[in-house]
CSV table of C-alpha atoms in Angstrom, one decimal:
chain,number,residue,atom,x,y,z
A,229,UNK,CA,-8.5,-7.9,-6.7
A,230,UNK,CA,-9.5,-8.2,-10.4
A,231,UNK,CA,-7.1,-9.3,-13.2
A,232,UNK,CA,-7.8,-9.5,-16.8
A,233,UNK,CA,-5.8,-11.8,-19.3
A,234,UNK,CA,-6.2,-11.2,-22.8
A,235,UNK,CA,-4.5,-12.0,-26.1
A,236,UNK,CA,-4.9,-14.0,-29.4
A,237,UNK,CA,-5.8,-17.5,-30.0
A,238,UNK,CA,-3.2,-19.9,-28.6
A,239,UNK,CA,-1.2,-17.1,-27.0
A,240,UNK,CA,-1.2,-18.9,-23.6
A,241,UNK,CA,-3.9,-17.0,-21.7
A,242,UNK,CA,-5.5,-19.9,-20.0
A,243,UNK,CA,-2.2,-21.4,-18.9
A,244,UNK,CA,-1.1,-18.0,-17.6
A,245,UNK,CA,-4.4,-17.4,-15.6
A,246,UNK,CA,-3.8,-20.7,-13.9
A,247,UNK,CA,-0.2,-19.7,-13.0
A,248,UNK,CA,-1.6,-16.4,-11.7
A,249,UNK,CA,-4.1,-18.2,-9.5
A,250,UNK,CA,-1.4,-20.6,-8.0
A,251,UNK,CA,0.8,-17.7,-7.4
A,252,UNK,CA,-1.8,-15.5,-5.6
A,253,UNK,CA,-3.8,-18.1,-3.7
A,254,UNK,CA,-4.0,-21.3,-1.8
A,255,UNK,CA,-7.0,-22.8,-3.7
A,256,UNK,CA,-9.0,-21.8,-6.7
A,257,UNK,CA,-12.3,-22.4,-8.4
A,258,UNK,CA,-12.1,-22.5,-12.2
A,259,UNK,CA,-15.3,-21.9,-14.2
A,260,UNK,CA,-14.4,-23.0,-17.9
A,261,UNK,CA,-16.1,-23.0,-21.1
A,262,UNK,CA,-15.2,-23.9,-24.6
A,263,UNK,CA,-14.5,-21.0,-26.9
A,264,UNK,CA,-17.1,-22.4,-29.5
A,265,UNK,CA,-20.3,-24.3,-28.5
A,266,UNK,CA,-20.2,-27.9,-28.6
A,267,UNK,CA,-23.2,-30.0,-28.3
A,268,UNK,CA,-23.9,-31.0,-24.8
A,269,UNK,CA,-21.1,-28.8,-23.4
A,270,UNK,CA,-21.6,-25.6,-21.5
A,271,UNK,CA,-25.2,-25.2,-22.4
A,272,UNK,CA,-28.2,-24.2,-20.4
A,273,UNK,CA,-31.0,-26.5,-19.7
A,274,UNK,CA,-34.0,-26.9,-22.0
A,275,UNK,CA,-35.9,-24.4,-20.2
A,276,UNK,CA,-33.1,-21.8,-20.3
A,277,UNK,CA,-33.7,-21.1,-16.5
A,278,UNK,CA,-30.9,-21.4,-14.0
A,279,UNK,CA,-31.1,-24.0,-11.2
A,280,UNK,CA,-32.4,-22.7,-7.9
A,281,UNK,CA,-29.3,-23.7,-6.3
A,282,UNK,CA,-26.8,-23.9,-9.0
A,283,UNK,CA,-23.8,-23.7,-6.9
A,284,UNK,CA,-25.0,-26.8,-4.9
A,285,UNK,CA,-25.7,-28.9,-8.0
A,286,UNK,CA,-22.6,-27.8,-9.6
A,287,UNK,CA,-20.2,-28.6,-6.7
A,288,UNK,CA,-22.0,-32.0,-6.4
A,289,UNK,CA,-20.3,-33.0,-9.7
A,290,UNK,CA,-17.3,-30.6,-9.4
A,291,UNK,CA,-13.9,-32.1,-10.5
A,292,UNK,CA,-11.2,-31.5,-7.8
A,293,UNK,CA,-7.6,-31.7,-9.0
A,294,UNK,CA,-4.2,-30.7,-7.4
A,295,UNK,CA,-2.1,-28.0,-8.9
A,296,UNK,CA,1.4,-27.2,-8.1
A,297,UNK,CA,2.8,-27.8,-4.7
A,298,UNK,CA,-0.6,-29.3,-3.5
A,299,UNK,CA,-2.6,-26.2,-4.8
A,300,UNK,CA,-6.5,-27.1,-4.8
A,301,UNK,CA,-8.5,-26.6,-8.0
A,302,UNK,CA,-12.3,-27.1,-8.3
A,303,UNK,CA,-13.4,-27.2,-11.8
A,304,UNK,CA,-16.9,-26.3,-12.8
A,305,UNK,CA,-18.6,-25.6,-16.2
A,306,UNK,CA,-19.1,-21.8,-17.0
A,307,UNK,CA,-22.7,-22.3,-18.2
A,308,UNK,CA,-26.0,-20.3,-18.1
A,309,UNK,CA,-26.1,-20.7,-14.4
A,310,UNK,CA,-22.6,-19.2,-13.8
A,311,UNK,CA,-23.7,-16.0,-12.3
A,312,UNK,CA,-25.8,-17.6,-9.8
A,313,UNK,CA,-23.4,-20.1,-8.9
A,314,UNK,CA,-20.7,-17.4,-8.5
A,315,UNK,CA,-23.1,-15.4,-6.1
A,316,UNK,CA,-23.9,-18.6,-4.0
A,317,UNK,CA,-20.2,-19.4,-3.6
A,318,UNK,CA,-19.5,-16.0,-2.5
A,319,UNK,CA,-22.3,-15.9,0.0
A,320,UNK,CA,-21.5,-19.5,1.4
A,321,UNK,CA,-17.7,-19.0,1.6
A,322,UNK,CA,-15.9,-18.3,4.8
A,323,UNK,CA,-14.9,-14.6,4.5
A,324,UNK,CA,-11.6,-15.2,6.3
A,325,UNK,CA,-10.6,-17.5,3.7
A,326,UNK,CA,-11.2,-15.0,0.7
A,327,UNK,CA,-7.9,-13.8,0.7
A,328,UNK,CA,-6.4,-17.2,-0.1
A,329,UNK,CA,-9.0,-18.0,-2.7
A,330,UNK,CA,-8.9,-17.4,-6.5
A,331,UNK,CA,-11.5,-17.4,-9.1
A,332,UNK,CA,-10.6,-18.0,-12.9
A,333,UNK,CA,-13.3,-17.6,-15.6
A,334,UNK,CA,-12.0,-19.2,-18.7
A,335,UNK,CA,-13.3,-17.5,-20.7
A,336,UNK,CA,-15.6,-14.3,-20.7
A,337,UNK,CA,-15.6,-14.3,-24.4
A,338,UNK,CA,-16.3,-18.0,-24.9
A,339,UNK,CA,-19.1,-17.6,-22.2
A,340,UNK,CA,-20.6,-14.7,-24.0
A,341,UNK,CA,-20.6,-16.3,-27.5
A,342,UNK,CA,-22.7,-19.2,-25.9
A,343,UNK,CA,-25.2,-16.7,-24.5
A,344,UNK,CA,-25.6,-14.9,-27.7
A,345,UNK,CA,-26.1,-18.1,-29.6
A,346,UNK,CA,-28.7,-19.3,-27.1
A,347,UNK,CA,-30.6,-16.1,-27.0
A,348,UNK,CA,-33.8,-16.1,-29.0
A,349,UNK,CA,-33.2,-15.1,-32.6
A,350,UNK,CA,-34.6,-11.7,-33.7
A,351,UNK,CA,-34.8,-8.3,-31.8
A,352,UNK,CA,-34.7,-9.8,-28.4
A,353,UNK,CA,-31.4,-11.6,-28.8
A,354,UNK,CA,-29.2,-8.7,-27.9
A,355,UNK,CA,-31.4,-7.8,-24.7
A,356,UNK,CA,-31.5,-11.4,-23.6
A,357,UNK,CA,-27.8,-11.7,-23.7
A,358,UNK,CA,-26.9,-8.2,-22.4
A,359,UNK,CA,-29.0,-9.0,-19.2
A,360,UNK,CA,-27.0,-12.3,-18.9
A,361,UNK,CA,-23.8,-10.5,-19.4
A,362,UNK,CA,-24.8,-7.9,-16.7
A,363,UNK,CA,-25.6,-10.6,-14.1
A,364,UNK,CA,-22.4,-12.3,-14.6
A,365,UNK,CA,-20.3,-8.9,-14.6
A,366,UNK,CA,-22.1,-8.1,-11.4
A,367,UNK,CA,-21.3,-11.4,-9.8
A,368,UNK,CA,-17.6,-11.1,-10.7
A,369,UNK,CA,-17.2,-7.6,-9.3
A,370,UNK,CA,-19.0,-8.5,-6.0
A,371,UNK,CA,-16.9,-11.6,-5.6
A,372,UNK,CA,-14.5,-11.7,-2.4
A,373,UNK,CA,-11.0,-12.9,-3.2
A,374,UNK,CA,-8.8,-12.8,-6.5
A,375,UNK,CA,-10.6,-12.7,-9.5
A,376,UNK,CA,-8.9,-13.6,-13.0
A,377,UNK,CA,-10.8,-13.3,-16.1
A,378,UNK,CA,-9.7,-14.5,-19.3
A,379,UNK,CA,-11.0,-12.7,-22.4
A,380,UNK,CA,-10.4,-11.8,-25.8
A,381,UNK,CA,-10.5,-8.4,-27.4
A,382,UNK,CA,-13.4,-7.6,-29.7
A,383,UNK,CA,-12.8,-7.7,-33.6
A,384,UNK,CA,-11.2,-4.7,-35.1
A,385,UNK,CA,-13.7,-4.3,-37.8
A,386,UNK,CA,-17.5,-4.5,-38.5
A,387,UNK,CA,-19.0,-7.9,-39.6
A,388,UNK,CA,-22.2,-8.5,-41.6
A,389,UNK,CA,-23.8,-11.2,-39.4
A,390,UNK,CA,-26.2,-9.6,-36.9
A,391,UNK,CA,-25.6,-12.2,-34.2
A,392,UNK,CA,-21.7,-11.7,-34.6
A,393,UNK,CA,-22.2,-8.0,-34.1
A,394,UNK,CA,-24.3,-8.5,-31.1
A,395,UNK,CA,-21.4,-10.7,-29.7
A,396,UNK,CA,-18.7,-8.1,-30.6
A,397,UNK,CA,-20.7,-5.4,-29.1
A,398,UNK,CA,-21.5,-7.0,-25.8
A,399,UNK,CA,-17.9,-8.3,-25.5
A,400,UNK,CA,-16.5,-4.7,-26.0
A,401,UNK,CA,-18.8,-3.2,-23.4
A,402,UNK,CA,-18.1,-6.1,-21.0
A,403,UNK,CA,-14.3,-5.9,-21.4
A,404,UNK,CA,-14.4,-2.1,-21.0
A,405,UNK,CA,-16.4,-2.4,-17.6
A,406,UNK,CA,-14.1,-5.0,-16.3
A,407,UNK,CA,-11.0,-3.0,-17.4
A,408,UNK,CA,-12.3,0.0,-15.5
A,409,UNK,CA,-12.4,-1.9,-12.3
A,410,UNK,CA,-9.3,-4.1,-12.8
A,411,UNK,CA,-6.1,-4.0,-10.8
A,412,UNK,CA,-3.8,-5.2,-13.6
A,413,UNK,CA,-4.3,-6.2,-17.3
A,414,UNK,CA,-2.1,-8.6,-19.1
A,415,UNK,CA,-1.9,-9.2,-22.8
A,416,UNK,CA,-0.2,-12.4,-23.8
A,417,UNK,CA,2.0,-12.8,-27.1
A,418,UNK,CA,3.7,-16.1,-27.8
A,419,UNK,CA,3.1,-17.2,-24.2
A,420,UNK,CA,4.8,-14.0,-22.8
A,421,UNK,CA,2.7,-11.6,-20.6
A,422,UNK,CA,2.9,-7.9,-20.8
A,423,UNK,CA,1.2,-5.8,-18.1
A,424,UNK,CA,-0.5,-3.1,-20.0
A,425,UNK,CA,-2.2,-1.8,-16.9
A,426,UNK,CA,-1.0,-1.7,-13.3
A,427,UNK,CA,1.9,-3.5,-11.9
A,428,UNK,CA,3.0,-7.0,-12.9
A,429,UNK,CA,2.4,-9.4,-10.0
């Protein structure tokens, strides 16, 4: 089951996504990334290539924290190896536990901004970022269990900066693809969630 959570800055998207995860599952994996690139945080390695076994290396340093009523959270960075990590977790997991597991990506928009800024400057930047986005979306759509994606809506108008245009275009395309496959879409305003598609759960 795929759920989308969107809204403006400071609207409560992240907190609501966590609440959904703790309401719908018994355990959750949270892939998180800052909205804006920070030196040394949520970045790929120097080669730009993902680790051969990103899930194994990521889980070795994962942070485990209890949630409400003993809910189990595993926190991982949403970096350049996120798609490979999702695929590996999905393949290595017990399928009988899928219904009790939730995945939270917070956020797709933050992750995509990092990929656009990391891409090679010039004509190839959009293709490179688009390829990375395609891999992540495929991994999200194939993941067994509850998938909750936090994202922002693309800007309402055009912008002059070419990389910002690339980001807006890819974010809009990614949002539409996930929305088409989603069970429910929530929009947050002032910390209040409104179901704009599907039934509120």
